[in-house]
C-alpha positions as a Markdown table, in Angstrom:
| # | Residue | x | y | z |
|---|---|---|---|---|
| 1 | Unk | 4.0 | 21.8 | -0.6 |
| 2 | Unk | 4.1 | 25.3 | 1.0 |
| 3 | Unk | 7.1 | 26.3 | 2.9 |
| 4 | Unk | 6.0 | 27.6 | 6.3 |
| 5 | Unk | 8.2 | 29.4 | 9.0 |
| 6 | Unk | 7.0 | 30.4 | 12.4 |
| 7 | Unk | 8.7 | 31.9 | 15.5 |
| 8 | Unk | 9.7 | 29.2 | 17.8 |
| 9 | Unk | 11.9 | 28.2 | 20.6 |
| 10 | Unk | 15.2 | 27.0 | 19.3 |
| 11 | Unk | 14.4 | 23.6 | 21.3 |
| 12 | Unk | 11.4 | 21.3 | 21.0 |
| 13 | Unk | 11.3 | 18.3 | 23.1 |
| 14 | Unk | 15.3 | 18.3 | 23.5 |
| 15 | Unk | 15.8 | 18.5 | 19.5 |
| 16 | Unk | 17.4 | 22.0 | 18.3 |
| 17 | Unk | 15.6 | 22.3 | 15.0 |
| 18 | Unk | 15.9 | 25.2 | 12.6 |
| 19 | Unk | 13.0 | 26.3 | 10.0 |
| 20 | Unk | 14.5 | 24.1 | 7.4 |
| 21 | Unk | 14.7 | 21.4 | 10.0 |
| 22 | Unk | 10.7 | 21.6 | 10.6 |
| 23 | Unk | 9.9 | 22.4 | 6.8 |
| 24 | Unk | 11.7 | 19.0 | 6.3 |
| 25 | Unk | 9.9 | 16.9 | 8.8 |
| 26 | Unk | 6.8 | 18.6 | 7.6 |
| 27 | Unk | 7.4 | 17.5 | 3.9 |
| 28 | Unk | 8.3 | 13.8 | 5.5 |
| 29 | Unk | 4.8 | 13.9 | 7.0 |
| 30 | Unk | 3.0 | 15.0 | 4.2 |
| 31 | Unk | 4.4 | 12.5 | 1.9 |
| 32 | Unk | 3.8 | 9.5 | 4.3 |
| 33 | Unk | 7.3 | 7.9 | 3.4 |
| 34 | Unk | 10.8 | 8.7 | 2.0 |
| 35 | Unk | 14.1 | 7.2 | 1.7 |
| 36 | Unk | 17.2 | 8.8 | 2.9 |
| 37 | Unk | 18.2 | 10.0 | -0.6 |
| 38 | Unk | 14.9 | 11.5 | -1.3 |
| 39 | Unk | 14.7 | 13.2 | 2.0 |
| 40 | Unk | 18.4 | 14.6 | 1.5 |
| 41 | Unk | 17.5 | 15.7 | -2.2 |
| 42 | Unk | 14.5 | 17.8 | -0.4 |
| 43 | Unk | 16.7 | 19.3 | 1.8 |
| 44 | Unk | 19.5 | 20.0 | -0.4 |
| 45 | Unk | 16.9 | 22.1 | -2.5 |
| 46 | Unk | 16.3 | 24.1 | 0.5 |
| 47 | Unk | 19.9 | 24.3 | 1.7 |
| 48 | Unk | 22.1 | 24.0 | -1.1 |
| 49 | Unk | 25.2 | 23.6 | 1.2 |
| 50 | Unk | 23.3 | 20.6 | 3.4 |
| 51 | Unk | 26.4 | 17.8 | 3.2 |
| 52 | Unk | 25.3 | 14.2 | 2.9 |
| 53 | Unk | 26.8 | 13.1 | 5.8 |
| 54 | Unk | 26.0 | 15.7 | 8.3 |
| 55 | Unk | 22.4 | 15.3 | 6.9 |
| 56 | Unk | 22.4 | 11.4 | 7.4 |
| 57 | Unk | 23.8 | 11.9 | 10.9 |
| 58 | Unk | 21.0 | 14.6 | 11.7 |
| 59 | Unk | 18.5 | 12.1 | 10.5 |
| 60 | Unk | 19.6 | 9.6 | 13.1 |
| 61 | Unk | 19.4 | 11.8 | 15.8 |
| 62 | Unk | 16.2 | 12.5 | 14.9 |
| 63 | Unk | 15.4 | 8.9 | 15.0 |
| 64 | Unk | 17.4 | 7.5 | 17.8 |
| 65 | Unk | 17.6 | 10.5 | 20.0 |
| 66 | Unk | 14.4 | 12.4 | 19.8 |
| 67 | Unk | 11.6 | 9.7 | 18.0 |
| 68 | Unk | 10.5 | 12.2 | 15.4 |
| 69 | Unk | 10.7 | 9.5 | 13.0 |
| 70 | Unk | 10.8 | 6.2 | 12.4 |
| 71 | Unk | 12.7 | 4.1 | 10.3 |
| 72 | Unk | 12.2 | 1.2 | 8.2 |
| 73 | Unk | 14.4 | -0.9 | 5.9 |
| 74 | Unk | 13.6 | -2.6 | 2.4 |
| 75 | Unk | 15.2 | -5.1 | 0.2 |
| 76 | Unk | 14.7 | -4.7 | -3.4 |
| 77 | Unk | 14.1 | -8.3 | -4.9 |
| 78 | Unk | 15.8 | -11.5 | -3.6 |
| 79 | Unk | 19.0 | -10.6 | -1.6 |
| 80 | Unk | 18.7 | -7.3 | -3.8 |
| 81 | Unk | 20.0 | -3.5 | -2.7 |
| 82 | Unk | 18.7 | -2.6 | 0.9 |
| 83 | Unk | 17.9 | 0.7 | 1.9 |
| 84 | Unk | 15.9 | 2.7 | 4.7 |
| 85 | Unk | 12.8 | 5.0 | 4.3 |
| 86 | Unk | 11.0 | 6.7 | 7.1 |
| 87 | Unk | 7.7 | 8.3 | 8.4 |
| 88 | Unk | 6.7 | 10.7 | 10.9 |
| 89 | Unk | 6.1 | 9.4 | 14.6 |
| 90 | Unk | 3.2 | 11.1 | 17.1 |
| 91 | Unk | 5.9 | 12.8 | 18.7 |
| 92 | Unk | 6.7 | 14.5 | 15.3 |
| 93 | Unk | 3.7 | 15.5 | 14.5 |
| 94 | Unk | 3.4 | 17.0 | 18.1 |
| 95 | Unk | 6.1 | 18.9 | 17.4 |
| 96 | Unk | 4.7 | 20.2 | 14.0 |
| 97 | Unk | 1.5 | 21.1 | 15.6 |
| 98 | Unk | 3.0 | 22.9 | 18.2 |
| 99 | Unk | 4.8 | 25.2 | 15.7 |
| 100 | Unk | 1.7 | 25.9 | 14.1 |
| 101 | Unk | 3.1 | 24.4 | 11.2 |
| 102 | Unk | 0.0 | 21.3 | 11.0 |
| 103 | Unk | -3.7 | 21.6 | 12.2 |
| 104 | Unk | -4.9 | 20.1 | 15.5 |
| 105 | Unk | -6.4 | 17.8 | 13.3 |
| 106 | Unk | -3.8 | 15.7 | 12.4 |
| 107 | Unk | -3.9 | 14.2 | 16.0 |
| 108 | Unk | -6.3 | 12.3 | 14.6 |
| 109 | Unk | -4.5 | 10.6 | 11.7 |
| 110 | Unk | -3.6 | 7.2 | 11.9 |
| 111 | Unk | 0.2 | 7.6 | 11.3 |
| 112 | Unk | 1.0 | 4.2 | 11.7 |
| 113 | Unk | -1.3 | 3.3 | 8.5 |
| 114 | Unk | 1.5 | 5.2 | 6.5 |
| 115 | Unk | 3.8 | 2.4 | 6.9 |
| 116 | Unk | 1.5 | 0.0 | 5.8 |
| 117 | Unk | 1.5 | 0.2 | 2.0 |
| 118 | Unk | 2.3 | -3.3 | 0.7 |
| 119 | Unk | 3.9 | -2.1 | -2.8 |
| 120 | Unk | 6.8 | 0.0 | -1.5 |
| 121 | Unk | 8.8 | 0.2 | -4.6 |
| 122 | Unk | 6.1 | 1.2 | -6.4 |
| 123 | Unk | 5.1 | 4.2 | -3.3 |
| 124 | Unk | 8.6 | 5.1 | -3.2 |
| 125 | Unk | 9.2 | 4.9 | -6.9 |
| 126 | Unk | 6.2 | 7.3 | -7.5 |
| 127 | Unk | 7.5 | 9.6 | -4.7 |
| 128 | Unk | 11.4 | 10.2 | -6.6 |
| 129 | Unk | 8.9 | 11.4 | -9.5 |
| 130 | Unk | 7.3 | 14.2 | -6.9 |
| 131 | Unk | 10.3 | 14.9 | -5.2 |
| 132 | Unk | 12.3 | 15.9 | -8.4 |
| 133 | Unk | 9.4 | 17.7 | -9.7 |
| 134 | Unk | 9.0 | 19.7 | -6.6 |
| 135 | Unk | 12.9 | 20.4 | -5.9 |
| 136 | Unk | 13.0 | 21.6 | -9.7 |
| 137 | Unk | 10.8 | 24.1 | -8.7 |
| 138 | Unk | 11.5 | 24.6 | -4.9 |
| 139 | Unk | 10.5 | 28.3 | -5.7 |
| 140 | Unk | 7.1 | 27.9 | -6.6 |
| 141 | Unk | 4.2 | 27.1 | -4.1 |
| 142 | Unk | 3.5 | 23.5 | -5.3 |
| 143 | Unk | 1.2 | 21.5 | -3.5 |
| 144 | Unk | 1.8 | 17.7 | -2.9 |
| 145 | Unk | -1.7 | 16.2 | -2.7 |
| 146 | Unk | -2.2 | 12.6 | -1.5 |
| 147 | Unk | -4.9 | 11.4 | -3.5 |
| 148 | Unk | -7.0 | 10.1 | -0.9 |
| 149 | Unk | -7.7 | 13.0 | 0.4 |
| 150 | Unk | -8.2 | 15.0 | -3.1 |
| 151 | Unk | -10.8 | 12.5 | -4.8 |
| 152 | Unk | -12.0 | 12.7 | -8.7 |
| 153 | Unk | -15.5 | 11.9 | -8.8 |
| 154 | Unk | -18.2 | 11.5 | -11.6 |
| 155 | Unk | -20.5 | 14.4 | -11.4 |
| 156 | Unk | -23.2 | 11.9 | -12.7 |
| 157 | Unk | -22.7 | 9.3 | -9.9 |
| 158 | Unk | -21.0 | 11.1 | -6.8 |
| 159 | Unk | -20.2 | 8.2 | -5.1 |
| 160 | Unk | -18.2 | 6.7 | -8.0 |
| 161 | Unk | -14.5 | 7.4 | -7.8 |
| 162 | Unk | -13.5 | 7.9 | -11.8 |
| 163 | Unk | -9.9 | 7.9 | -11.6 |
| 164 | Unk | -7.4 | 7.7 | -8.3 |
| 165 | Unk | -4.0 | 9.1 | -9.2 |
| 166 | Unk | -0.7 | 7.6 | -7.7 |
| 167 | Unk | 0.4 | 11.3 | -6.6 |
| 168 | Unk | -1.0 | 14.7 | -7.7 |
| 169 | Unk | 0.7 | 18.3 | -7.8 |
| 170 | Unk | -1.1 | 21.0 | -8.0 |
| 171 | Unk | -0.6 | 24.8 | -8.9 |
| 172 | Unk | -3.6 | 27.0 | -9.4 |
| 173 | Unk | -6.4 | 25.1 | -11.4 |
| 174 | Unk | -3.2 | 22.6 | -13.0 |
| 175 | Unk | -3.4 | 19.3 | -11.8 |
| 176 | Unk | -0.3 | 17.1 | -12.5 |
| 177 | Unk | -1.5 | 13.3 | -12.0 |
| 178 | Unk | 1.3 | 10.9 | -11.4 |
| 179 | Unk | 0.9 | 7.7 | -12.8 |
| 180 | Unk | 3.9 | 5.5 | -12.0 |
| 181 | Unk | 3.9 | 2.0 | -13.7 |
| 182 | Unk | 6.2 | -0.5 | -12.5 |
| 183 | Unk | 5.5 | -2.6 | -16.0 |
| 184 | Unk | 2.5 | -4.6 | -14.6 |
| 185 | Unk | 0.1 | -2.7 | -16.7 |
| 186 | Unk | -0.7 | -3.8 | -19.8 |
| 187 | Unk | -1.9 | -1.0 | -22.7 |
| 188 | Unk | -5.8 | -1.5 | -22.0 |
| 189 | Unk | -5.6 | -1.0 | -18.7 |
| 190 | Unk | -3.6 | 2.4 | -19.2 |
| 191 | Unk | -5.8 | 3.5 | -22.2 |
| 192 | Unk | -8.7 | 3.1 | -20.0 |
| 193 | Unk | -7.3 | 5.0 | -17.2 |
| 194 | Unk | -6.3 | 7.6 | -19.5 |
| 195 | Unk | -10.2 | 8.0 | -21.0 |
| 196 | Unk | -11.5 | 8.3 | -17.2 |
| 197 | Unk | -9.3 | 10.9 | -17.2 |
| 198 | Unk | -10.6 | 12.7 | -20.4 |
| 199 | Unk | -13.7 | 12.2 | -19.0 |
| 200 | Unk | -13.3 | 13.5 | -15.4 |
| 201 | Unk | -11.5 | 16.7 | -17.6 |
| 202 | Unk | -14.9 | 17.1 | -19.5 |
| 203 | Unk | -17.1 | 17.4 | -16.3 |
| 204 | Unk | -14.5 | 19.7 | -14.6 |
| 205 | Unk | -13.8 | 22.2 | -17.4 |
| 206 | Unk | -12.4 | 25.0 | -15.0 |
| 207 | Unk | -9.3 | 22.6 | -14.2 |
| 208 | Unk | -6.7 | 22.0 | -16.2 |
| 209 | Unk | -5.4 | 18.1 | -16.2 |
| 210 | Unk | -2.1 | 16.5 | -16.8 |
| 211 | Unk | -1.3 | 13.1 | -17.1 |
| 212 | Unk | 2.2 | 12.0 | -16.3 |
| 213 | Unk | 2.8 | 8.6 | -17.1 |
| 214 | Unk | 6.3 | 7.1 | -15.9 |
| 215 | Unk | 7.9 | 3.7 | -16.1 |
| 216 | Unk | 10.3 | 2.3 | -13.9 |
| 217 | Unk | 14.0 | 1.4 | -14.9 |
| 218 | Unk | 16.3 | -0.9 | -13.7 |
């Protein structure tokens, strides 16, 4: 996504926020849900000297002292690895709107629904792929698109969605469609999905589409 920098007061509702702070919060708002390490990975790409300990303390202040973000805890498997993940809060959204980083239309976004995702390991696994692609190309203006807001409809039947990627990265007319497989999809389902991508690409010859199939490891 495009990084934005605006002139602003050094304080926002009690929180001292730098341009990189604001862009990190903006990134979280756009990506919906992110783990601590994923936020840190992005922040370190913006600011290479960032230390993990100091960033974790910043996250704690954003959550506890300023209520800019909300935290959740997830356990992977029975008695498995536990970690925290976060979403932006209404106060966080208001702060970004005040600084001109989000349009006022975000007032109507139901951000509480960001955390209602049931298959959280699949979603955060997808975000891992997205973030690695973005941070490795941080100097390039890559659009990170929520699939529900960028729908691939069938020209022959506009009410039909041909295919819905897990996430989309866009650079000019190039679309990187990320498909994250946790091992639950059989080969016939994957083949059918690829065929629908092919159909959509043929209907939209001015767009370039790449399908990136990723599989979760142990």
